[in-house]
Structure formats: structure tokens, C-alpha cells
mmCIF file of C-alpha atoms and ligand atoms in Angstrom:
data_model
loop_
_atom_site.group_PDB
_atom_site.id
_atom_site.type_symbol
_atom_site.label_atom_id
_atom_site.label_comp_id
_atom_site.label_asym_id
_atom_site.label_seq_id
_atom_site.Cartn_x
_atom_site.Cartn_y
_atom_site.Cartn_z
ATOM 1 C CA MET A 1 -38.325 16.816 17.256
ATOM 2 C CA THR A 2 -36.663 17.951 14.040
ATOM 3 C CA SER A 3 -36.611 15.854 10.975
ATOM 4 C CA ARG A 4 -33.759 13.835 10.315
ATOM 5 C CA TYR A 5 -35.095 13.628 6.437
ATOM 6 C CA THR A 6 -34.570 15.865 3.990
ATOM 7 C CA ASP A 7 -36.525 16.711 0.709
ATOM 8 C CA GLN A 8 -34.456 13.581 -0.398
ATOM 9 C CA ASP A 9 -36.459 11.308 1.203
ATOM 10 C CA ILE A 10 -39.001 8.928 0.632
ATOM 11 C CA GLU A 11 -41.849 10.373 2.873
ATOM 12 C CA HIS A 12 -41.450 13.461 0.305
ATOM 13 C CA TYR A 13 -42.543 11.304 -2.896
ATOM 14 C CA ASP A 14 -45.549 12.145 -5.236
ATOM 15 C CA ARG A 15 -48.333 10.053 -5.215
ATOM 16 C CA PRO A 16 -49.005 9.485 -9.104
ATOM 17 C CA ARG A 17 -50.830 11.965 -10.149
ATOM 18 C CA ARG A 18 -54.696 11.973 -11.515
ATOM 19 C CA ARG A 19 -54.698 13.168 -15.467
ATOM 20 C CA THR A 20 -56.576 16.205 -15.368
ATOM 21 C CA ARG A 21 -59.072 14.110 -18.229
ATOM 22 C CA PRO A 22 -59.532 10.887 -16.506
ATOM 23 C CA ARG A 23 -59.152 8.128 -19.525
ATOM 24 C CA THR A 24 -61.434 5.956 -17.117
ATOM 25 C CA LYS A 25 -63.402 6.885 -14.625
ATOM 26 C CA ASP A 26 -60.312 7.274 -11.647
ATOM 27 C CA ARG A 27 -57.758 4.706 -10.674
ATOM 28 C CA PRO A 28 -54.483 6.741 -11.382
ATOM 29 C CA THR A 29 -52.357 3.976 -8.952
ATOM 30 C CA TYR A 30 -49.953 1.616 -10.647
ATOM 31 C CA ASP A 31 -51.847 -1.152 -10.606
ATOM 32 C CA ASP A 32 -49.725 -2.976 -12.874
ATOM 33 C CA ALA A 33 -46.507 -2.146 -11.195
ATOM 34 C CA VAL A 34 -44.160 -4.548 -10.319
ATOM 35 C CA ASP A 35 -41.495 -5.115 -7.160
ATOM 36 C CA GLY A 36 -37.620 -4.863 -7.480
ATOM 37 C CA VAL A 37 -34.493 -3.934 -5.996
ATOM 38 C CA VAL A 38 -32.138 -1.178 -7.152
ATOM 39 C CA VAL A 39 -28.251 -3.166 -7.255
ATOM 40 C CA THR A 40 -26.989 0.065 -8.837
ATOM 41 C CA VAL A 41 -26.947 3.572 -10.217
ATOM 42 C CA ASP A 42 -24.863 4.214 -12.827
ATOM 43 C CA ARG A 43 -25.251 8.246 -14.459
ATOM 44 C CA GLY A 44 -29.261 8.637 -14.479
ATOM 45 C CA ARG A 45 -30.043 4.889 -15.039
ATOM 46 C CA TYR A 46 -30.847 2.539 -12.540
ATOM 47 C CA THR A 47 -29.898 -1.618 -12.784
ATOM 48 C CA LEU A 48 -33.287 -3.471 -10.605
ATOM 49 C CA LEU A 49 -33.266 -6.965 -10.043
ATOM 50 C CA LEU A 50 -36.560 -8.284 -10.588
ATOM 51 C CA ASP A 51 -37.698 -11.793 -9.718
ATOM 52 C CA GLY A 52 -34.175 -12.373 -10.058
ATOM 53 C CA HIS A 53 -33.062 -11.064 -13.385
ATOM 54 C CA LYS A 54 -31.732 -7.823 -14.160
ATOM 55 C CA VAL A 55 -33.893 -4.962 -15.631
ATOM 56 C CA MET A 56 -32.582 -1.622 -16.443
ATOM 57 C CA ALA A 57 -34.994 1.405 -15.496
ATOM 58 C CA MET A 58 -34.913 5.308 -15.260
ATOM 59 C CA LYS A 59 -36.938 7.586 -12.856
ATOM 60 C CA ALA A 60 -40.442 7.786 -14.550
ATOM 61 C CA ARG A 61 -41.521 11.674 -14.224
ATOM 62 C CA PRO A 62 -44.094 11.738 -10.484
ATOM 63 C CA LEU A 63 -40.219 10.821 -8.729
ATOM 64 C CA GLY A 64 -38.958 14.245 -10.241
ATOM 65 C CA ARG A 65 -35.615 15.434 -8.765
ATOM 66 C CA LYS A 66 -35.994 12.537 -6.107
ATOM 67 C CA GLY A 67 -33.052 10.388 -5.226
ATOM 68 C CA VAL A 68 -33.143 6.940 -5.932
ATOM 69 C CA VAL A 69 -30.423 4.991 -4.263
ATOM 70 C CA VAL A 70 -28.535 1.165 -4.367
ATOM 71 C CA GLY A 71 -30.878 -0.711 -2.014
ATOM 72 C CA ASP A 72 -34.527 0.993 -2.795
ATOM 73 C CA ARG A 73 -37.233 -1.081 -2.948
ATOM 74 C CA VAL A 74 -39.053 0.319 -6.213
ATOM 75 C CA ARG A 75 -42.057 -0.496 -7.741
ATOM 76 C CA VAL A 76 -41.915 -0.789 -11.551
ATOM 77 C CA VAL A 77 -43.758 -0.290 -14.790
ATOM 78 C CA GLY A 78 -42.616 -0.776 -18.476
ATOM 79 C CA ASP A 79 -40.902 -3.103 -19.989
ATOM 80 C CA THR A 80 -39.369 -5.408 -17.536
ATOM 81 C CA THR A 81 -37.879 -7.790 -19.449
ATOM 82 C CA GLY A 82 -34.283 -7.151 -19.051
ATOM 83 C CA ASP A 83 -33.963 -7.310 -22.772
ATOM 84 C CA ASP A 84 -31.248 -5.826 -24.341
ATOM 85 C CA GLY A 85 -32.301 -2.004 -25.220
ATOM 86 C CA SER A 86 -35.119 -2.391 -22.781
ATOM 87 C CA LEU A 87 -36.002 0.066 -20.545
ATOM 88 C CA ALA A 88 -38.445 0.113 -17.276
ATOM 89 C CA ARG A 89 -40.000 2.823 -15.386
ATOM 90 C CA ILE A 90 -39.601 3.299 -11.266
ATOM 91 C CA VAL A 91 -42.660 5.151 -10.143
ATOM 92 C CA GLU A 92 -42.676 4.728 -6.812
ATOM 93 C CA VAL A 93 -40.105 3.847 -3.991
ATOM 94 C CA HIS A 94 -40.831 2.160 -1.064
ATOM 95 C CA GLU A 95 -40.383 3.930 2.436
ATOM 96 C CA ARG A 96 -36.589 3.003 3.623
ATOM 97 C CA ILE A 97 -36.228 1.522 6.865
ATOM 98 C CA THR A 98 -32.426 2.539 7.555
ATOM 99 C CA THR A 99 -30.406 5.543 5.364
ATOM 100 C CA LEU A 100 -26.642 6.215 5.372
ATOM 101 C CA ARG A 101 -25.524 9.358 3.512
ATOM 102 C CA ARG A 102 -22.064 10.522 2.894
ATOM 103 C CA THR A 103 -20.291 13.697 4.025
ATOM 104 C CA ALA A 104 -21.239 17.475 2.559
ATOM 105 C CA ASP A 105 -17.889 18.461 0.744
ATOM 106 C CA ASP A 106 -16.989 21.485 -1.117
ATOM 107 C CA ASP A 107 -18.160 19.406 -4.477
ATOM 108 C CA ASP A 108 -21.611 19.404 -2.533
ATOM 109 C CA PRO A 109 -23.013 21.197 -0.033
ATOM 110 C CA VAL A 110 -25.643 18.054 1.066
ATOM 111 C CA GLU A 111 -25.469 15.549 2.670
ATOM 112 C CA ARG A 112 -26.687 12.711 0.329
ATOM 113 C CA VAL A 113 -28.614 9.352 0.845
ATOM 114 C CA ILE A 114 -25.670 7.184 -0.881
ATOM 115 C CA VAL A 115 -27.581 3.507 0.477
ATOM 116 C CA SER A 116 -30.936 2.067 1.811
ATOM 117 C CA ASN A 117 -32.110 -0.773 3.701
ATOM 118 C CA ALA A 118 -29.110 -2.262 5.396
ATOM 119 C CA ASP A 119 -28.923 -3.307 8.454
ATOM 120 C CA GLN A 120 -25.092 -3.744 9.141
ATOM 121 C CA LEU A 121 -22.292 -1.687 8.181
ATOM 122 C CA VAL A 122 -18.832 -3.502 8.189
ATOM 123 C CA ILE A 123 -15.786 -1.393 8.540
ATOM 124 C CA VAL A 124 -13.184 -3.076 6.649
ATOM 125 C CA THR A 125 -9.702 -1.590 7.790
ATOM 126 C CA ALA A 126 -6.511 -2.954 6.865
ATOM 127 C CA LEU A 127 -4.330 -3.933 10.022
ATOM 128 C CA ALA A 128 -1.497 -2.318 8.255
ATOM 129 C CA ASP A 129 -0.622 -0.548 4.468
ATOM 130 C CA PRO A 130 -2.933 1.168 4.418
ATOM 131 C CA GLU A 131 -2.436 1.879 8.331
ATOM 132 C CA PRO A 132 -5.897 1.839 10.053
ATOM 133 C CA GLN A 133 -7.717 5.391 10.614
ATOM 134 C CA PRO A 134 -9.179 5.434 14.032
ATOM 135 C CA ARG A 135 -10.795 8.796 13.680
ATOM 136 C CA LEU A 136 -12.863 7.458 10.198
ATOM 137 C CA ILE A 137 -13.930 4.023 12.056
ATOM 138 C CA ASP A 138 -15.294 6.312 14.779
ATOM 139 C CA ARG A 139 -17.203 8.157 12.285
ATOM 140 C CA ALA A 140 -18.589 5.134 10.576
ATOM 141 C CA LEU A 141 -19.464 3.491 13.949
ATOM 142 C CA VAL A 142 -21.553 7.069 14.754
ATOM 143 C CA ALA A 143 -22.700 6.784 10.790
ATOM 144 C CA ALA A 144 -24.270 3.053 11.830
ATOM 145 C CA TYR A 145 -25.685 3.725 15.223
ATOM 146 C CA ASP A 146 -27.146 6.533 14.375
ATOM 147 C CA ALA A 147 -28.927 4.561 11.410
ATOM 148 C CA GLY A 148 -29.882 2.247 13.573
ATOM 149 C CA MET A 149 -27.171 -0.211 11.839
ATOM 150 C CA GLN A 150 -25.836 -3.266 13.251
ATOM 151 C CA PRO A 151 -21.519 -2.517 13.116
ATOM 152 C CA LEU A 152 -19.009 -4.317 12.177
ATOM 153 C CA LEU A 153 -15.017 -3.878 12.118
ATOM 154 C CA CYS A 154 -13.691 -6.060 9.784
ATOM 155 C CA LEU A 155 -10.144 -6.155 9.852
ATOM 156 C CA THR A 156 -7.968 -7.084 6.977
ATOM 157 C CA LYS A 157 -4.564 -8.301 6.266
ATOM 158 C CA ALA A 158 -4.029 -10.075 9.122
ATOM 159 C CA ASP A 159 -0.724 -11.537 7.766
ATOM 160 C CA LEU A 160 0.700 -8.195 7.966
ATOM 161 C CA ALA A 161 -0.136 -6.906 11.592
ATOM 162 C CA ASP A 162 -1.653 -7.986 15.137
ATOM 163 C CA PRO A 163 -5.288 -7.158 15.063
ATOM 164 C CA GLU A 164 -5.089 -6.610 19.276
ATOM 165 C CA THR A 165 -3.938 -2.639 18.794
ATOM 166 C CA LEU A 166 -6.690 -1.826 17.171
ATOM 167 C CA LEU A 167 -9.040 -4.104 18.829
ATOM 168 C CA VAL A 168 -8.617 -2.145 22.918
ATOM 169 C CA THR A 169 -9.848 0.407 21.245
ATOM 170 C CA TYR A 170 -13.107 -0.785 20.168
ATOM 171 C CA ARG A 171 -13.484 -3.666 23.147
ATOM 172 C CA SER A 172 -15.451 -1.576 25.659
ATOM 173 C CA LEU A 173 -18.078 -0.210 23.025
ATOM 174 C CA GLY A 174 -18.872 -4.265 22.018
ATOM 175 C CA VAL A 175 -18.357 -3.418 18.666
ATOM 176 C CA PRO A 176 -18.273 -7.407 16.802
ATOM 177 C CA TRP A 177 -15.269 -7.894 15.035
ATOM 178 C CA VAL A 178 -14.133 -10.376 12.304
ATOM 179 C CA VAL A 179 -10.397 -10.231 11.232
ATOM 180 C CA THR A 180 -9.590 -11.458 8.153
ATOM 181 C CA GLN A 181 -6.096 -12.218 5.214
ATOM 182 C CA ARG A 182 -6.500 -13.014 1.914
ATOM 183 C CA GLY A 183 -6.861 -16.076 1.186
ATOM 184 C CA GLY A 184 -7.758 -17.140 4.314
ATOM 185 C CA ASP A 185 -10.710 -18.727 5.838
ATOM 186 C CA LEU A 186 -14.475 -16.627 5.635
ATOM 187 C CA THR A 187 -16.270 -18.277 7.832
ATOM 188 C CA ASP A 188 -16.524 -15.778 11.031
ATOM 189 C CA LEU A 189 -17.302 -13.591 8.126
ATOM 190 C CA ARG A 190 -19.829 -15.042 6.110
ATOM 191 C CA ALA A 191 -21.638 -16.195 9.730
ATOM 192 C CA GLN A 192 -22.454 -11.740 10.708
ATOM 193 C CA LEU A 193 -23.189 -11.612 6.822
ATOM 194 C CA HIS A 194 -25.897 -14.073 7.038
ATOM 195 C CA GLU A 195 -29.237 -13.179 6.264
ATOM 196 C CA ARG A 196 -28.811 -9.663 6.356
ATOM 197 C CA THR A 197 -28.422 -6.616 3.922
ATOM 198 C CA SER A 198 -24.426 -5.497 4.360
ATOM 199 C CA VAL A 199 -23.393 -2.318 3.297
ATOM 200 C CA MET A 200 -19.120 -1.990 3.398
ATOM 201 C CA VAL A 201 -17.026 0.681 3.823
ATOM 202 C CA GLY A 202 -13.541 1.637 4.343
ATOM 203 C CA SER A 203 -10.742 3.742 2.471
ATOM 204 C CA SER A 204 -9.220 2.721 -0.914
ATOM 205 C CA GLY A 205 -6.647 -0.427 -0.629
ATOM 206 C CA VAL A 206 -8.253 -2.036 2.340
ATOM 207 C CA GLY A 207 -9.207 -5.311 0.561
ATOM 208 C CA LYS A 208 -12.730 -4.657 -0.151
ATOM 209 C CA SER A 209 -12.954 -6.086 -3.913
ATOM 210 C CA THR A 210 -10.518 -8.895 -2.710
ATOM 211 C CA LEU A 211 -13.767 -9.468 -0.015
ATOM 212 C CA VAL A 212 -16.839 -9.082 -2.164
ATOM 213 C CA ASN A 213 -14.466 -11.331 -4.567
ATOM 214 C CA ALA A 214 -13.641 -14.156 -2.014
ATOM 215 C CA LEU A 215 -16.968 -13.889 -0.706
ATOM 216 C CA VAL A 216 -19.256 -13.992 -4.546
ATOM 217 C CA PRO A 217 -16.851 -15.970 -6.819
ATOM 218 C CA THR A 218 -18.577 -14.355 -9.809
ATOM 219 C CA ALA A 219 -18.331 -11.003 -8.992
ATOM 220 C CA TYR A 220 -15.360 -9.661 -10.777
ATOM 221 C CA ARG A 221 -14.667 -6.721 -8.859
ATOM 222 C CA ASP A 222 -11.619 -4.405 -9.403
ATOM 223 C CA VAL A 223 -8.503 -5.469 -6.899
ATOM 224 C CA GLY A 224 -6.277 -3.745 -6.655
ATOM 225 C CA HIS A 225 -4.362 -2.192 -10.166
ATOM 226 C CA VAL A 226 -7.061 -4.331 -11.955
ATOM 227 C CA ASN A 227 -8.362 -1.211 -13.189
ATOM 228 C CA ALA A 228 -5.332 -0.080 -15.608
ATOM 229 C CA VAL A 229 -5.735 -3.562 -17.242
ATOM 230 C CA THR A 230 -9.640 -3.048 -17.922
ATOM 231 C CA GLY A 231 -8.930 0.149 -19.125
ATOM 232 C CA ARG A 232 -12.476 0.765 -17.987
ATOM 233 C CA GLY A 233 -11.855 3.332 -15.958
ATOM 234 C CA ARG A 234 -12.469 5.053 -12.169
ATOM 235 C CA HIS A 235 -15.667 5.038 -13.009
ATOM 236 C CA THR A 236 -16.008 1.127 -13.042
ATOM 237 C CA SER A 237 -15.574 1.938 -9.694
ATOM 238 C CA THR A 238 -17.583 4.786 -8.069
ATOM 239 C CA SER A 239 -20.505 3.732 -7.808
ATOM 240 C CA ALA A 240 -22.329 1.686 -4.591
ATOM 241 C CA PHE A 241 -23.437 -1.939 -5.881
ATOM 242 C CA MET A 242 -25.419 -4.621 -4.521
ATOM 243 C CA LEU A 243 -24.443 -8.449 -4.735
ATOM 244 C CA ALA A 244 -26.501 -11.728 -3.684
ATOM 245 C CA LEU A 245 -24.176 -13.515 -1.918
ATOM 246 C CA PRO A 246 -24.558 -17.167 -2.726
ATOM 247 C CA ASP A 247 -26.966 -19.553 -1.688
ATOM 248 C CA ASN A 248 -29.348 -15.768 -0.941
ATOM 249 C CA GLU A 249 -27.410 -15.747 1.783
ATOM 250 C CA GLY A 250 -27.636 -12.029 2.494
ATOM 251 C CA TRP A 251 -27.024 -8.953 0.166
ATOM 252 C CA ILE A 252 -23.307 -7.320 0.280
ATOM 253 C CA ILE A 253 -23.178 -3.211 -1.133
ATOM 254 C CA ASP A 254 -19.685 -2.131 -1.724
ATOM 255 C CA THR A 255 -19.190 1.137 -2.317
ATOM 256 C CA PRO A 256 -16.164 2.446 -3.217
ATOM 257 C CA GLY A 257 -15.747 6.238 -3.214
ATOM 258 C CA ILE A 258 -17.649 6.848 0.213
ATOM 259 C CA ARG A 259 -14.403 8.946 2.166
ATOM 260 C CA SER A 260 -16.001 10.024 4.765
ATOM 261 C CA PHE A 261 -19.837 10.218 6.132
ATOM 262 C CA GLY A 262 -22.564 12.885 7.105
ATOM 263 C CA LEU A 263 -22.689 13.009 10.869
ATOM 264 C CA ALA A 264 -24.259 16.891 10.834
ATOM 265 C CA HIS A 265 -27.985 15.395 11.648
ATOM 266 C CA VAL A 266 -26.750 13.177 14.138
ATOM 267 C CA GLN A 267 -28.421 13.833 18.049
ATOM 268 C CA PRO A 268 -26.970 13.474 20.913
ATOM 269 C CA GLU A 269 -29.575 11.909 22.267
ATOM 270 C CA HIS A 270 -30.145 9.784 19.290
ATOM 271 C CA LEU A 271 -26.802 8.057 19.240
ATOM 272 C CA ILE A 272 -26.887 7.348 23.413
ATOM 273 C CA GLU A 273 -29.905 4.989 22.765
ATOM 274 C CA ALA A 274 -27.550 2.961 20.820
ATOM 275 C CA PHE A 275 -25.829 1.884 24.656
ATOM 276 C CA PRO A 276 -29.158 1.664 26.318
ATOM 277 C CA ASP A 277 -26.643 0.994 29.900
ATOM 278 C CA LEU A 278 -25.113 4.703 29.165
ATOM 279 C CA ASP A 279 -28.918 5.874 27.845
ATOM 280 C CA GLU A 280 -30.314 5.095 31.353
ATOM 281 C CA MET A 281 -27.655 6.488 33.309
ATOM 282 C CA THR A 282 -28.936 10.103 31.329
ATOM 283 C CA GLU A 283 -31.924 10.454 32.851
ATOM 284 C CA ASP A 284 -31.257 12.528 35.377
ATOM 285 C CA CYS A 285 -28.982 15.453 33.234
ATOM 286 C CA PRO A 286 -30.253 18.585 32.565
ATOM 287 C CA ARG A 287 -31.939 19.528 29.918
ATOM 288 C CA GLY A 288 -30.477 19.542 26.730
ATOM 289 C CA CYS A 289 -27.011 17.354 27.679
ATOM 290 C CA THR A 290 -24.997 16.075 25.336
ATOM 291 C CA HIS A 291 -23.491 13.795 27.665
ATOM 292 C CA GLY A 292 -20.124 15.101 26.244
ATOM 293 C CA THR A 293 -16.792 15.608 28.308
ATOM 294 C CA ASP A 294 -17.606 19.473 29.135
ATOM 295 C CA GLU A 295 -21.151 18.999 30.559
ATOM 296 C CA PRO A 296 -21.265 19.891 33.780
ATOM 297 C CA GLU A 297 -23.657 17.485 35.134
ATOM 298 C CA CYS A 298 -23.918 14.767 33.215
ATOM 299 C CA GLY A 299 -25.532 11.586 34.294
ATOM 300 C CA LEU A 300 -22.534 9.583 32.914
ATOM 301 C CA ASP A 301 -20.035 11.669 35.378
ATOM 302 C CA ASP A 302 -21.919 10.456 37.963
ATOM 303 C CA ALA A 303 -22.255 7.315 37.266
ATOM 304 C CA VAL A 304 -18.362 6.995 36.677
ATOM 305 C CA GLN A 305 -18.306 8.570 39.828
ATOM 306 C CA ALA A 306 -20.270 5.965 41.791
ATOM 307 C CA GLY A 307 -18.836 3.392 40.360
ATOM 308 C CA THR A 308 -22.101 1.878 38.445
ATOM 309 C CA ALA A 309 -20.163 2.712 34.961
ATOM 310 C CA ASP A 310 -17.155 1.499 33.150
ATOM 311 C CA PRO A 311 -14.963 4.821 32.631
ATOM 312 C CA VAL A 312 -13.268 3.334 29.475
ATOM 313 C CA ARG A 313 -16.814 2.882 28.024
ATOM 314 C CA VAL A 314 -18.098 6.293 29.383
ATOM 315 C CA GLU A 315 -15.224 7.598 27.214
ATOM 316 C CA SER A 316 -15.155 6.006 24.180
ATOM 317 C CA PHE A 317 -18.827 6.807 23.770
ATOM 318 C CA ARG A 318 -17.878 10.309 23.842
ATOM 319 C CA ARG A 319 -14.953 9.901 21.368
ATOM 320 C CA LEU A 320 -17.610 9.469 19.371
ATOM 321 C CA LEU A 321 -19.992 11.560 20.027
ATOM 322 C CA ALA A 322 -16.730 13.877 19.527
ATOM 323 C CA ALA A 323 -16.370 12.510 16.187
ATOM 324 C CA ARG A 324 -19.861 13.850 15.325
ATOM 325 C CA SER A 325 -18.385 17.718 15.185
ATOM 326 C CA GLU A 326 -14.889 17.169 14.559
ATOM 327 C CA PRO A 327 -13.557 18.823 11.001
ATOM 328 C CA LEU A 328 -12.147 15.686 8.940
ATOM 329 C CA TYR A 329 -9.175 16.937 7.436
HETATM 330 N N1 GDP B 1 -1.250 -8.704 2.400
HETATM 331 C C1 GDP B 1 -2.425 -8.794 2.101
HETATM 332 N N2 GDP B 1 -2.732 -8.103 1.209
HETATM 333 C C2 GDP B 1 -4.088 -8.085 0.852
HETATM 334 C C3 GDP B 1 -4.912 -8.300 0.873
HETATM 335 N N3 GDP B 1 -6.228 -7.877 1.034
HETATM 336 C C4 GDP B 1 -6.089 -7.407 -0.057
HETATM 337 N N4 GDP B 1 -4.971 -7.209 -0.260
HETATM 338 C C5 GDP B 1 -4.447 -6.181 -1.458
HETATM 339 O O1 GDP B 1 -4.680 -4.792 -0.992
HETATM 340 C C6 GDP B 1 -4.733 -4.254 -2.688
HETATM 341 C C7 GDP B 1 -5.965 -3.155 -2.337
HETATM 342 O O2 GDP B 1 -6.933 -4.775 -2.474
HETATM 343 P P1 GDP B 1 -8.628 -4.407 -3.175
HETATM 344 O O3 GDP B 1 -8.982 -5.232 -2.784
HETATM 345 O O4 GDP B 1 -8.558 -3.796 -4.172
HETATM 346 O O5 GDP B 1 -8.892 -2.702 -2.246
HETATM 347 P P2 GDP B 1 -10.240 -1.870 -2.293
HETATM 348 O O6 GDP B 1 -9.432 -0.866 -3.165
HETATM 349 O O7 GDP B 1 -10.477 -1.529 -0.368
HETATM 350 O O8 GDP B 1 -11.001 -2.722 -3.045
HETATM 351 C C8 GDP B 1 -4.527 -5.521 -3.185
HETATM 352 O O9 GDP B 1 -2.941 -5.527 -3.837
HETATM 353 C C9 GDP B 1 -4.711 -6.657 -3.054
HETATM 354 O O10 GDP B 1 -4.487 -7.436 -3.916
HETATM 355 C C10 GDP B 1 -4.294 -9.289 2.320
HETATM 356 O O11 GDP B 1 -5.556 -9.719 3.489
HETATM 357 N N5 GDP B 1 -3.365 -9.125 3.071
HETATM 358 MG MG1 MG B 2 -12.469 -1.663 -4.381
HETATM 359 ZN ZN1 ZN B 3 -25.695 13.940 30.220
#
């Protein structure tokens, strides 16, 4: 199997190197390092949470050009007081459980990891203003299933439109969903976020910051045009940012600025594993079958014909499969 990881990823991180002339007998390890989690990244500086307090840090040399992203569990040495002007050093990044990548684009041809170690992808979509974009929702679903993250559809602005129109498209896939509106009851959403690390994604204007502010009253994320008021410019909302939910109920990561997900690496045989009932029906597929619409002898077609597979579910799965390789715009 080809590696799903690039040189951005963790297994390639160097171990701390031995000094050529060790001062003590051996011991190149960082025994005094402490554990932290990366909550935001801004121009080469990392904000970490260490035992509940914030610490600024930079990468130490052994990490080289390797990426450190929001959600990374890291080991840190140096000044970990978090005092003004203090700077700790990240010497190691723990193995990532999940990774989410954004699409390669003209500015940057590489699919880069943007968030690690999240277990739920909250796909925030306004029911109106802006109009839902099913193709982006499909791409986000593929990214979630491929990363082994649970997807959650969060349909905002329910005061403006009925969710049913959109829900019919996703019901056959069994995607969990919640409906919200500004100032409305967040009990359902809170229940879904409970004891999870959730990444929120969605186009600008769908109401992500409004949700984060309602969930975490101390968050003060910029809403709508507040940027103009604070005068802090766009960069205040371009980095992912991880926040603890009240009462340590979980973590939420707001990710402004992701237009879409990198799906070029997604393998059909991995995607279908997210749908065990369908996966089972592909056991007799010809070798290399992608299970797509044009496959001549796919077991999914046999199952639909035999009446053992729900045709709508198969079709929805195939729509996701196709979303992998469709051009975005
Ligand atoms: N009608 C309506 N407007 C909302 C709702 N939630 C957010 N908004 C508005 O939508 C705009 C964008 O919200 P914001 O939270 O900044 O979206 P973000 O870009 O995804 O972070 C703001 O003007 C919000 O006040 C809602 O449930 N209903
Ligand atoms: Mg926002
Ligand atoms: Zn097949």
C-alpha cells in the first residue's frame, strides 16, 4: 500500500541528535521535556496549552522544516513559564491520530496538513445566505471518512430556510446532523461535541464564529464585519484556532480560510471502509474496481439488482467517490 503520508508527517521527524562530543556519557533525549498541545500557529510562532496555561514556542532545530499544526501533541523544553516574552522550544511531535489536509492550489501545489488529532469534522452549512454548496459538503464528507473522523452536518440559519431540502441528500448516507439558529438552543450540538475534538469547517459567512462564541462565551471570535471595527485585519481569522469547551467538555477548532480539502490521496478502497455494509458487497469485485458508476462488474450493482443494497445509498456513495476527482470550480 502506498503511504498516505508526506514528508510533512510525523514518522519522519528526527530523533534528537547526539552531540558529536557528548557532555555526559550518552543521553541525547529530552528527559526534561513536558507535554503540550498546539492551539494556534501564527507566522512560525506556536501557542501551546501546557497544564492549562498558554505558552509561546518555536520549533527546535531537530524538527527542521517539518510542519507543526494545530492539534499536535508536542514535547517542549526551555522557558515554559508562559511569561511575557518567554519562548519555549518544541523538540518532538507525537504521532498524529488523524490529519486533515487542505487542497493544493495555484499558490501551493502540495496538500498540506492543517489540523491533527481531531475526531469529528463539523461541516457548517447555512441553509440560506449563503446558499448551501452540496459539492463542498461532499468533499468535506470524503475528507472526514478518509481521515477516520466522524462527520457532523451543522445546518445554521434555520430561521431563513427549511433544512429538509438539504437533508434528503444526506439521509441515505447516515450522516448525523443538527440544526441551529442564532440565539437558539444548542443542546443538540453540545451533545454531539461532548468529549470530542471537533473541527469546524465551512465557507465564510455560514455562522462558524457565531457558533463558537455561543459555545465558548470567552472566545470572542470575529463575527461578520467585526474585523473592520477591531482593525486587526484579515490575518486574525486565517489561522485555525483550538478552544476548550466550558467544563472541559471537549475541544473545538475553528478553521477560517480553508476553501476545500485535499482529496487527491484518497483511495476508493479506503473510502468504502467508512460504509461497512457497502464494503461487504464489494468482496467479489474485480481487482482494482473503484466501485464507481462506470465499473463494468462492480458488486454494488449486483447488490442493487438483487435488492440487497439501497440504490439511493449506493448512488450517494458513488457521488462522494466522484467528488474526489472532480475539479472544484
Ligand atoms: N439569520 C441568521 N444569521 C446568522 C445566523 N448565524 C449567524 N448569522 C449571521 O451571519 C453572518 C456571518 O456569521 P459569522 O459567524 O461571522 O460566520 P463565519 O464567517 O462562518 O464565521 C453574521 O452577520 C451573523 O450575524 C443565524 O442563525 N441566522
Ligand atoms: Mg468566522
Ligand atoms: Zn466495485
